[in-house]
Short mmCIF file of C-alpha atoms and ligand atoms in Angstrom, two decimals:
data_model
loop_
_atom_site.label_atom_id
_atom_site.label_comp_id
_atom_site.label_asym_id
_atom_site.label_seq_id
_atom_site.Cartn_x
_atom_site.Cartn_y
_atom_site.Cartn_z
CA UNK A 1 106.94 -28.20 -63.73
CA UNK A 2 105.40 -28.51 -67.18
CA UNK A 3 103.77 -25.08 -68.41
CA UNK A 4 100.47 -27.05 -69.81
CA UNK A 5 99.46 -29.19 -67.45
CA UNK A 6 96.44 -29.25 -65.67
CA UNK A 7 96.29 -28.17 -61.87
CA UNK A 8 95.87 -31.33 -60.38
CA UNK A 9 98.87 -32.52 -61.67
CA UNK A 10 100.96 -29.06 -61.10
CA UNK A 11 100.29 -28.92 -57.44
CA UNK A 12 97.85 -31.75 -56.56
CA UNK A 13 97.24 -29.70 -52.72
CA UNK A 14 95.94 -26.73 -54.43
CA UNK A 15 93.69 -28.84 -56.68
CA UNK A 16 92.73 -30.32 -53.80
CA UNK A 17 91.83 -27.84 -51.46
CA UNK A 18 89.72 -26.20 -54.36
CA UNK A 19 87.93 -29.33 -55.05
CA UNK A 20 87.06 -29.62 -51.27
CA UNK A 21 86.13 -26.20 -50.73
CA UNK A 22 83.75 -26.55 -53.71
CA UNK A 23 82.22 -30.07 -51.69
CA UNK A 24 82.36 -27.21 -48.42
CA UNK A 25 80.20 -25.11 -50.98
CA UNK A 26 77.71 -27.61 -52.29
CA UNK A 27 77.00 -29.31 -48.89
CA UNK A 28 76.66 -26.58 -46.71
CA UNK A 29 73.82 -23.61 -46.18
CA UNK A 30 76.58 -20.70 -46.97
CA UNK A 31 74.07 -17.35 -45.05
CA UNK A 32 77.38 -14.91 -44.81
CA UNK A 33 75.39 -12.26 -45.98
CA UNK A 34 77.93 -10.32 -48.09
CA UNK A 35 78.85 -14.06 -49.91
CA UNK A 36 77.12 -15.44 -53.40
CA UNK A 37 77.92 -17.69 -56.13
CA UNK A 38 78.58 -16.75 -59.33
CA UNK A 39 77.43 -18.16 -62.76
CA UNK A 40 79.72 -20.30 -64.70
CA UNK A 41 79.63 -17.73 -67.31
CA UNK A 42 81.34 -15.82 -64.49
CA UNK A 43 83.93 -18.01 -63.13
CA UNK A 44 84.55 -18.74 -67.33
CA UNK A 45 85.95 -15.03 -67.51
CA UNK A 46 87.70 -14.59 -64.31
CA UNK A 47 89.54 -17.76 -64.96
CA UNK A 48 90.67 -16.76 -68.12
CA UNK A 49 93.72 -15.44 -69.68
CA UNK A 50 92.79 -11.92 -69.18
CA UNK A 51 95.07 -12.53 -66.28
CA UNK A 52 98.06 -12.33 -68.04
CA UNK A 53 97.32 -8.96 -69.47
CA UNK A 54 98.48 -5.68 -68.07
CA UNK A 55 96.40 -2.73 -68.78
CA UNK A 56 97.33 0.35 -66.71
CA UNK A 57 94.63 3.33 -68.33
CA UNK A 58 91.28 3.10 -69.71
CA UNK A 59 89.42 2.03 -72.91
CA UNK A 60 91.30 3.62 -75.76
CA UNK A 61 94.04 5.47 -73.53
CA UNK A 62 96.17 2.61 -72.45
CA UNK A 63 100.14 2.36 -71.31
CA UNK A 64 100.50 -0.70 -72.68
CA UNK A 65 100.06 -2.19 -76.07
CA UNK A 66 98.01 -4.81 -77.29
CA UNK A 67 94.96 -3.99 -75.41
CA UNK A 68 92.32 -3.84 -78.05
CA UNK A 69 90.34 -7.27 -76.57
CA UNK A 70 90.55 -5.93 -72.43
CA UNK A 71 89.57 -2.62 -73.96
CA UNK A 72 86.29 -4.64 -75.45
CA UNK A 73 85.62 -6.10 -72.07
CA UNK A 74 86.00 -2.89 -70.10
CA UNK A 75 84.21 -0.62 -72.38
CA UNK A 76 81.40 -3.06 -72.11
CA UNK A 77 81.04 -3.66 -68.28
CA UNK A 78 81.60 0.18 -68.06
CA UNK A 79 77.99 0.52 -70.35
CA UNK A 80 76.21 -2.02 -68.65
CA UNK A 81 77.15 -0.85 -64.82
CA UNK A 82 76.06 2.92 -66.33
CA UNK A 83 72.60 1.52 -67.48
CA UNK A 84 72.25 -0.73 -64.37
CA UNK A 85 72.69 2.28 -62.05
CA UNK A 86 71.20 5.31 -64.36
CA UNK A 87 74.79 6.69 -63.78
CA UNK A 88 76.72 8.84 -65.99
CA UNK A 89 79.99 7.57 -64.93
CA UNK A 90 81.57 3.85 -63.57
CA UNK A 91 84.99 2.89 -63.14
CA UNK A 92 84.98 -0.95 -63.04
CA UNK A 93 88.61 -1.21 -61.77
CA UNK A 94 88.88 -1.20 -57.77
CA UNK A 95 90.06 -4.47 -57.05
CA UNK A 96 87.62 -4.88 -54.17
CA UNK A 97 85.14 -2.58 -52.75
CA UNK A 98 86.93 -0.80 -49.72
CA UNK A 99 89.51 0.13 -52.36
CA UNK A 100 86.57 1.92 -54.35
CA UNK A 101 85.90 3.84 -51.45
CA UNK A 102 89.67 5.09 -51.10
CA UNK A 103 89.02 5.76 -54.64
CA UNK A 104 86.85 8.22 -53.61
CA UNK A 105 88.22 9.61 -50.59
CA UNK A 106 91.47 9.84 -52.84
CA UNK A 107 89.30 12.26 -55.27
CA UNK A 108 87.67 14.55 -53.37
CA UNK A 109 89.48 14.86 -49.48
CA UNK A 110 92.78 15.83 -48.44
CA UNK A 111 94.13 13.85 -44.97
CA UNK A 112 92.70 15.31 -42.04
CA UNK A 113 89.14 16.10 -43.44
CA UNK A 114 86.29 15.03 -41.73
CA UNK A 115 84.23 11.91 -42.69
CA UNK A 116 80.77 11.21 -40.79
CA UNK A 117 80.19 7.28 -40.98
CA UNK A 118 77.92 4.81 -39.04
CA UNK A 119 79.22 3.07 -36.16
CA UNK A 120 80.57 -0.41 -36.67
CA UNK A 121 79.02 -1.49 -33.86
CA UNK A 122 76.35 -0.26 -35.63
CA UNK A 123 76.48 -1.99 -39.22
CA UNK A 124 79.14 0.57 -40.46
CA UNK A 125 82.26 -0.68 -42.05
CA UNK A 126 85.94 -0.81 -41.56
CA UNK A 127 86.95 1.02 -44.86
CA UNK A 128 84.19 3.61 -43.45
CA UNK A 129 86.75 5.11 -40.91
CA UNK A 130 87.40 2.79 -38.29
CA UNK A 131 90.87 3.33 -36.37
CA UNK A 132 92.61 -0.14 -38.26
CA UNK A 133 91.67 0.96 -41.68
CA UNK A 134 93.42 3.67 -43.43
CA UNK A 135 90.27 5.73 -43.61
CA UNK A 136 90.38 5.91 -40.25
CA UNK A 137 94.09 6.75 -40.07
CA UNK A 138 93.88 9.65 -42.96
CA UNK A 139 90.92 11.19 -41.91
CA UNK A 140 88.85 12.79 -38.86
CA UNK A 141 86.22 10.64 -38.07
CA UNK A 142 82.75 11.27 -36.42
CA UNK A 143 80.64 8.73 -36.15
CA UNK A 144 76.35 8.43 -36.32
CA UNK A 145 74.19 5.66 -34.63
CA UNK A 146 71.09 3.62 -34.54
CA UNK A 147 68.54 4.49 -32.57
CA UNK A 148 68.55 2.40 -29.27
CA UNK A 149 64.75 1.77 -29.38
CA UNK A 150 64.26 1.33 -32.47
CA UNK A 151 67.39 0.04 -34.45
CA UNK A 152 66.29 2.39 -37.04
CA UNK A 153 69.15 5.51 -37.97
CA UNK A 154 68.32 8.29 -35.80
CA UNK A 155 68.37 10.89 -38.74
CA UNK A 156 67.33 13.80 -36.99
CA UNK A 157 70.59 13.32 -34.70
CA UNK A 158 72.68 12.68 -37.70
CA UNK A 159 71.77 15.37 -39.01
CA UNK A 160 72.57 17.43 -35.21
CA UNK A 161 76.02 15.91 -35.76
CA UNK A 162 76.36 16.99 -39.14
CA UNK A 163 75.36 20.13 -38.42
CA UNK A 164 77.78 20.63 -35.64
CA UNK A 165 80.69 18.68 -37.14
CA UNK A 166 80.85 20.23 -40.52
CA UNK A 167 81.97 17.03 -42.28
CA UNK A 168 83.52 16.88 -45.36
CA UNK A 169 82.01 13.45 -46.67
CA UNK A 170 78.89 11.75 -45.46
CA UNK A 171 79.11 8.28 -45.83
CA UNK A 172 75.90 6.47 -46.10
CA UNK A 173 75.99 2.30 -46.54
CA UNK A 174 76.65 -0.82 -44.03
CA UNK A 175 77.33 -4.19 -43.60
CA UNK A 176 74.84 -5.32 -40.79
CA UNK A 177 71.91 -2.56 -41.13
CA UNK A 178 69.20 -4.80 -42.58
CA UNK A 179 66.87 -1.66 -43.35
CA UNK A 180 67.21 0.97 -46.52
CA UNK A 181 68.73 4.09 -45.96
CA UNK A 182 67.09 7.05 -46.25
CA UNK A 183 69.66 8.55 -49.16
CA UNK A 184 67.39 11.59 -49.40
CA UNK A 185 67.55 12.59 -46.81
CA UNK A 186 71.23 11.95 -46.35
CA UNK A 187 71.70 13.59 -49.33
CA UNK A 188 69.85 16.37 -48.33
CA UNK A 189 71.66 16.74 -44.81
CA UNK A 190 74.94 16.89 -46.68
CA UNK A 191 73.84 19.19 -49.20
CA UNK A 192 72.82 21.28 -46.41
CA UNK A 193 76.30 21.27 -44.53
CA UNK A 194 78.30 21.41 -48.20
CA UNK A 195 79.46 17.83 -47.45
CA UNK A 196 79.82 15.32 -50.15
CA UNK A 197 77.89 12.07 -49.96
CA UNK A 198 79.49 8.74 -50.84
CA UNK A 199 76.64 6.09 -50.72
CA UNK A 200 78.40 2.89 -50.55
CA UNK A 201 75.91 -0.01 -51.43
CA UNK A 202 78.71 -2.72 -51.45
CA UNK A 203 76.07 -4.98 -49.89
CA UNK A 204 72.93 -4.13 -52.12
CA UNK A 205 74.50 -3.74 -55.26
CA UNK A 206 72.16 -6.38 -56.96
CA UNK A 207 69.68 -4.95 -54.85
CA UNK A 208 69.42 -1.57 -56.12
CA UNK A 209 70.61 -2.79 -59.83
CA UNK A 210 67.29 -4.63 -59.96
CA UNK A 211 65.16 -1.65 -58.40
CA UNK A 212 63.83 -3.60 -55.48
CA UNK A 213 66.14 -1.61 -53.11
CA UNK A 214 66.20 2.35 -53.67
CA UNK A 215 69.07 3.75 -55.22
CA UNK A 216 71.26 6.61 -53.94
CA UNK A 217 72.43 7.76 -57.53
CA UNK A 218 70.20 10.79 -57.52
CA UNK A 219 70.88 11.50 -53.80
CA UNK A 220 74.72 10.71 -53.70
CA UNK A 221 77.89 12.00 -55.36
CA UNK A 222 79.49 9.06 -55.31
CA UNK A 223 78.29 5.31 -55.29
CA UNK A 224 80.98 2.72 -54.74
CA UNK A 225 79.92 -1.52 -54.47
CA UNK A 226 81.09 -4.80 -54.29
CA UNK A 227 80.53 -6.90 -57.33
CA UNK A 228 80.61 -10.04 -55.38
CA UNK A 229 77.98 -9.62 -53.23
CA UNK A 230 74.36 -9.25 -53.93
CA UNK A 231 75.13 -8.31 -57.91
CA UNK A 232 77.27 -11.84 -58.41
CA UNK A 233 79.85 -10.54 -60.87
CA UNK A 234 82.62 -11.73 -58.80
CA UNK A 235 85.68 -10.14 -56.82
CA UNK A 236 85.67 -6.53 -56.91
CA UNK A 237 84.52 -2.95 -56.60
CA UNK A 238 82.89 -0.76 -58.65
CA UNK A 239 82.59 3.25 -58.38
CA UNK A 240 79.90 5.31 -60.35
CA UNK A 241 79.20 9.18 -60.16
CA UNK A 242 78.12 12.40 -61.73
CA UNK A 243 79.86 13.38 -64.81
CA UNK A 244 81.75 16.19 -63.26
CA UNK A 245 83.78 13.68 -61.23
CA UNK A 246 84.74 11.64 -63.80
CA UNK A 247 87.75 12.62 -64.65
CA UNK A 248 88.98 12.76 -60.84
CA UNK A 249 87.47 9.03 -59.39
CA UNK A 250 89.06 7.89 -62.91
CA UNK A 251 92.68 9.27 -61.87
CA UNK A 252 92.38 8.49 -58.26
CA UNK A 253 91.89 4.76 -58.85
CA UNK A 254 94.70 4.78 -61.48
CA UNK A 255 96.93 5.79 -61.01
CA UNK A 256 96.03 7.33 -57.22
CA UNK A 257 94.98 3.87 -55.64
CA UNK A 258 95.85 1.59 -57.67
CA UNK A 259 98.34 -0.46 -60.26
CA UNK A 260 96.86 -2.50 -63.66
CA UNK A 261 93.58 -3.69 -63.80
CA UNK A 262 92.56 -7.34 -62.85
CA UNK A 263 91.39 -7.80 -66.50
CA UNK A 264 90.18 -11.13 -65.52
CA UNK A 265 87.96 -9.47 -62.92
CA UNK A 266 86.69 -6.80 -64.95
CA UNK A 267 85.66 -9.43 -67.68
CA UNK A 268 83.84 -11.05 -64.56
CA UNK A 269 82.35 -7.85 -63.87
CA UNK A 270 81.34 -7.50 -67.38
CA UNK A 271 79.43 -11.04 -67.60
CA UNK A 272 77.76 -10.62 -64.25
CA UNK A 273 76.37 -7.17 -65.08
CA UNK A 274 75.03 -8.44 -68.09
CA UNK A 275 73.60 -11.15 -66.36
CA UNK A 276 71.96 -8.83 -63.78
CA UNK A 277 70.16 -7.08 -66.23
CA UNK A 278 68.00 -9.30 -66.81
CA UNK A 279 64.27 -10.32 -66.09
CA UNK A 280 65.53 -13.35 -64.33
CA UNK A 281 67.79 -11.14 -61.96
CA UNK A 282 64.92 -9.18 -60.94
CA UNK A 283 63.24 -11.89 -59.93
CA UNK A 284 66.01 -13.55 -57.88
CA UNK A 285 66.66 -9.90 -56.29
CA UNK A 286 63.01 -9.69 -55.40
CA UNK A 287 63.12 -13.37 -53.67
CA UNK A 288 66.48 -12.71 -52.18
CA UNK A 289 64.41 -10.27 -49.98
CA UNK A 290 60.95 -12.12 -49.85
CA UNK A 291 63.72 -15.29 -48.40
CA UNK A 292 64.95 -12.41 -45.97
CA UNK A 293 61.53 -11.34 -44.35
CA UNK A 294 60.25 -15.34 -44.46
CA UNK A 295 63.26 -16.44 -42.24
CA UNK A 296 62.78 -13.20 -40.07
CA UNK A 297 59.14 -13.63 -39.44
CA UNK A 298 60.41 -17.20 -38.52
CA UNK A 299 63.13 -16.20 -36.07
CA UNK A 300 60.13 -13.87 -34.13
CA UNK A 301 57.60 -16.37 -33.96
CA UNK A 302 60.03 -18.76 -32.23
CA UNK A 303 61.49 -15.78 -29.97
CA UNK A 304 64.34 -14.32 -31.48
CA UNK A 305 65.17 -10.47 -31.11
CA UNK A 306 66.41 -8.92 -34.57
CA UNK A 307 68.25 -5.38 -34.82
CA UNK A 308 65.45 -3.04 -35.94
CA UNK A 309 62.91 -6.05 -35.52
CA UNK A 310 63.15 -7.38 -39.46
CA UNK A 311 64.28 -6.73 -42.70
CA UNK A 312 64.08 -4.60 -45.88
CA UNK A 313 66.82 -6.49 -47.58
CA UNK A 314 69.15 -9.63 -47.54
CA UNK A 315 69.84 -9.64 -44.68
CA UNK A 316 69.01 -10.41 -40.79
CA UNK A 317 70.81 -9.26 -37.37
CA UNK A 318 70.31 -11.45 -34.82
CA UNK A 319 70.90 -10.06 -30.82
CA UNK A 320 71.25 -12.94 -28.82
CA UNK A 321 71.21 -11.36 -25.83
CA UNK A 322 67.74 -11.49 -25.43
CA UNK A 323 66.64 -14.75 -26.38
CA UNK A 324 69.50 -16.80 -25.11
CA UNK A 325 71.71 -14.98 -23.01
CA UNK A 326 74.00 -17.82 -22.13
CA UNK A 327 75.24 -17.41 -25.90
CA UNK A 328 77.87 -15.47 -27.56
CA UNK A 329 78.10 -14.80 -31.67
CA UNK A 330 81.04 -17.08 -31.44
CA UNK A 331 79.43 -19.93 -29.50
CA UNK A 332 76.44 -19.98 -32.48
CA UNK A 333 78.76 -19.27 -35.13
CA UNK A 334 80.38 -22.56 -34.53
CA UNK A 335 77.12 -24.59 -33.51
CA UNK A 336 75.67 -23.66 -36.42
CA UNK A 337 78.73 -24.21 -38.69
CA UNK A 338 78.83 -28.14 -37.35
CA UNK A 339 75.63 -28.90 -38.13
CA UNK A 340 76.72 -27.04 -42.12
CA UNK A 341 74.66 -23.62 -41.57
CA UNK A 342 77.09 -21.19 -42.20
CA UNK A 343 76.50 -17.69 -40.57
CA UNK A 344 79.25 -15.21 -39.37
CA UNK A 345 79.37 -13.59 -35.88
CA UNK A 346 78.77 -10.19 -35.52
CA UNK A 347 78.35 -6.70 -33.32
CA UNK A 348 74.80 -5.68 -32.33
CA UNK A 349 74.43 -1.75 -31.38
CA UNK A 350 75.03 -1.30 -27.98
CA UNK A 351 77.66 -4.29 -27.92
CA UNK A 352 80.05 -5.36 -24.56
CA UNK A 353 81.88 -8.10 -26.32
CA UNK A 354 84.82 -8.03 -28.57
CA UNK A 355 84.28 -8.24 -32.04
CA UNK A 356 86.22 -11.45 -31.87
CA UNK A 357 83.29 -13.02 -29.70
CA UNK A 358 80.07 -10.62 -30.43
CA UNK A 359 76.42 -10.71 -29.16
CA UNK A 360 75.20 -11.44 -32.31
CA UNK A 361 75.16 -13.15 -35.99
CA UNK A 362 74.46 -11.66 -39.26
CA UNK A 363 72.12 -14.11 -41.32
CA UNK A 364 71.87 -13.81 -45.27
CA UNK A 365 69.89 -14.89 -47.88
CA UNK A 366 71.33 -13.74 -51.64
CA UNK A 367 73.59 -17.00 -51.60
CA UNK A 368 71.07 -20.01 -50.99
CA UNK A 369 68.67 -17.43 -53.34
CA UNK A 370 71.43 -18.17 -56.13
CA UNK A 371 70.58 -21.95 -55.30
CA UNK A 372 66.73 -21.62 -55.75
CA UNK A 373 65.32 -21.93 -52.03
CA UNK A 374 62.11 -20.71 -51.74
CA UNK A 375 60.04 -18.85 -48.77
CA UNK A 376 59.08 -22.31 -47.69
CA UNK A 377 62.36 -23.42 -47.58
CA UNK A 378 63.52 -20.71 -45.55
CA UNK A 379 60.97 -21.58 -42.98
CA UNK A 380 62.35 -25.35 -42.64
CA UNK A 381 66.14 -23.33 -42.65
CA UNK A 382 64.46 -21.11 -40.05
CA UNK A 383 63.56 -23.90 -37.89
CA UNK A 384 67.02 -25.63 -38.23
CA UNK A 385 68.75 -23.12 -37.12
CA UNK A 386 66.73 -22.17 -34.02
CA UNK A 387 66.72 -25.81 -33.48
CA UNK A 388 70.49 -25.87 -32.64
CA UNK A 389 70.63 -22.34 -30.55
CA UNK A 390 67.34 -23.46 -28.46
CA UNK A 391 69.40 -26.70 -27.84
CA UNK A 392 73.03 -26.32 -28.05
CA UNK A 393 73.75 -29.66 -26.27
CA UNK A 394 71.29 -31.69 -27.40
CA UNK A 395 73.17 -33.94 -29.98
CA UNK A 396 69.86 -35.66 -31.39
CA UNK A 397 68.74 -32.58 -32.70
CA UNK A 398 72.25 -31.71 -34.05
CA UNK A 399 72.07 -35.00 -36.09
CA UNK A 400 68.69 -34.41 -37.17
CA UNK A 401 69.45 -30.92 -38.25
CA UNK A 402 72.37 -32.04 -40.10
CA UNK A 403 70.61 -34.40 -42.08
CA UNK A 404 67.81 -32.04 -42.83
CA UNK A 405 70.59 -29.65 -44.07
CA UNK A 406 72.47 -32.57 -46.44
CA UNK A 407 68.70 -33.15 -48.01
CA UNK A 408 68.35 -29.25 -48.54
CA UNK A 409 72.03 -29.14 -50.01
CA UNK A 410 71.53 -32.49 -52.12
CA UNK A 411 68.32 -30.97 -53.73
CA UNK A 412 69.67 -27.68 -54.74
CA UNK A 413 73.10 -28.20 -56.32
CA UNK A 414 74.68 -24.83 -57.46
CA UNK A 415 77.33 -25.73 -60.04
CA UNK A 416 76.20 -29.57 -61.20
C1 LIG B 1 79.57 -1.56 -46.57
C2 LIG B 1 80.79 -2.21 -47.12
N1 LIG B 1 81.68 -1.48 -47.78
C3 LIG B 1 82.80 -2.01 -48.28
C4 LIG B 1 83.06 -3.35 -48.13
C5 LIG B 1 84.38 -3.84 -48.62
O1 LIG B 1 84.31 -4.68 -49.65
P1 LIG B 1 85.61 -5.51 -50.04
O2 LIG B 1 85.66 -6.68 -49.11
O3 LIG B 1 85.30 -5.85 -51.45
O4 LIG B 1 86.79 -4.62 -49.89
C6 LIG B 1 82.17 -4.18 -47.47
C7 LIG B 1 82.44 -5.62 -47.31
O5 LIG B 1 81.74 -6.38 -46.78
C8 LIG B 1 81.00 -3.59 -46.94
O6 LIG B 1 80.12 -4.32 -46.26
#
């Protein structure tokens, strides 16, 4: 195979399947909550030759020559994710964001401490503690709740479980709780037990870097993200903290967790940061949410029951249980992915099915933000999709909301 020849021509199936899944982009609704697009600017530097470059170390203290231009890059998404988060510290390596939180397990617990987390079931996440993830495997793991009522946390009884478990870690953050935390007072609780607190905002990272979602720097130890989420910076995790942990998070990502930097990431991360701090970003954080509470007054008007009953962010749990019983998460996964709405499945608290089937689905709004929909937009996206789940075998309105969706997709390109 020639060295300089384009992809398509290389291998023509991988060409392919990029071009289609860029058509699967443009001409569907994508509402995974934790999904985005990023800028061209973005997919510029993570496609470039920054790949090729191996830079085990940091800016200026590198095993490796010939890193003076990744040095550049890193030094510079390292300053802008310090001024986006008021931190005094970032590492801008971890190659995704559950491998920033082992970054900071790795720092600060030995195997066998305790970690207090919330509840999968409950919005929590894998990397969190759960039994298939090495967090859960390492470390003792307690877990705190919603409350049942209310879908709110129950802080006073995380803070009875703290009190009795004597955790080493408190791990604020989610991936289905659509309301802030309270890092305050989570900070506060651990303070009071002499428990660290690792806030991980992987989902609200553009969130809080625009101020329209609090931030846990003041309240947390340790704040790990996603850059590919709400921020759109592209794959990857970030980790910021006080500076007395510098030195530690930086050795327990490299060389504790992991190998050489994904330069080609870290230039990614470097674009999008700069790109989130500014005016523009603000605005598309604060319509990310305004999208968020349109569709959910939507989805109560016409009956449906949301974890917590709303939103304070991007993002919307849906409990089907009440409103159409005869559904699974699965089932209205797939209805909605056929007529191009695409939504993911997912636990509600108190959940009987598996978490391959689910009583729920997790609606988002940062990634059809990115495309410019509007509040009144989100109603008509509202209406689609309750459409299809109030009539899953009606096939008229399947074809009408299909076609609504192609007109929605045709009039908000992302990338032409
Ligand atoms: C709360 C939370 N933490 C960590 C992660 C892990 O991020 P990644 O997929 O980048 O490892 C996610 C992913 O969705 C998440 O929701």
């Amino acid at each position: 195979m020639a060295f300089d020849q384009p992809l398509d021509r290389t291998v023509p199936s991988v060409a392919d399947a990029i071009d289609r899944e860029r058509d699967r982009q443009e001409s569907t609704l994508g509402m995974i909550a934790s999904e985005n697009h990023v800028s061209a600017a973005v997919l510029e530097a993570q496609g470039s030759t920054l790949t090729n470059k191996y830079a085990e170390g940091y800016p200026g203290g590198r095993y490796y020559g010939g890193c003076e231009h990744v040095d550049t890059v890193e030094a510079e998404a390292i300053e802008r994710a310090r001024d986006l988060f008021g931190a005094d510290h970032a590492n801008v390596q971890p190659h995704s964001g559950t491998q920033a939180n082992m970054s900071v397990y790795f720092a600060v617990l030995e195997p066998g401490d305790r970690i207090l987390s919330l509840d999968l079931d409950h919005g929590g996440h894998l990397s969190h503690g759960h039994s298939v993830n090495f967090s859960g495997q390492l470390y003792d793991v307690e877990q705190y709740g919603v409350d049942p009522d209310t879908g709110y946390i129950d802080y006073d009884e995380l803070e009875r479980q703290a009190r009795e478990t004597e955790p080493a870690m408190i791990v604020s953050g989610s991936s289905a709780y659509p309301r802030e935390f309270d890092y305050e007072r989570i900070g506060a609780i651990a303070d009071a037990v002499d428990a660290f607190h690792l806030a991980d905002i992987a989902h609200v990272t553009g969130l809080v870097a625009a101020g329209v979602h609090a931030s846990p720097v003041e309240h947390a130890e340790f704040v790990t993200g996603s850059t590919h989420k709400t921020i759109r910076a592209g794959r990857g995790g970030i980790v910021v903290c006080d500076a007395e942990y510098a030195d530690d998070i930086d050795s327990a990502v490299f060389p504790g967790a992991q190998g050489g930097p994904l330069m080609h990431n870290v230039a990614g991360k470097a674009v999008g940061f700069a790109e989130a701090q500014t005016d523009a970003f603000e605005r598309y954080a604060e319509q990310v949410v305004a999208n968020a509470q349109r569709l959910a007054d939507v989805f109560r008007e016409r009956g449906l029951s949301l974890v917590s009953g709303g939103t304070d962010k991007h993002l919307l749990l849906v409990d089907l249980r009440d409103s159409h019983p005869e559904l699974t998460g699965t089932e209205a996964e797939s209805l909605l992915s056929d007529v191009g709405v695409v939504v993911n499945k997912n636990s509600v608290p108190g959940e009987t099915r598996s978490p391959m089937v689910t009583s729920g689905i997790r609606v988002g709004t940062p990634a059809l933000t990115t495309r410019g929909f509007d509040e009144a937009e989100m109603e008509t996206v509202a209406d689609c999709i309750v459409d299809v789940l109030d009539a899953p075998e009606d096939e008229a309105v399947a074809d009408r909301v299909a076609s609504r969706v192609d007109d929605l997709c045709e009039t908000h390109p992302i990338y032409d």
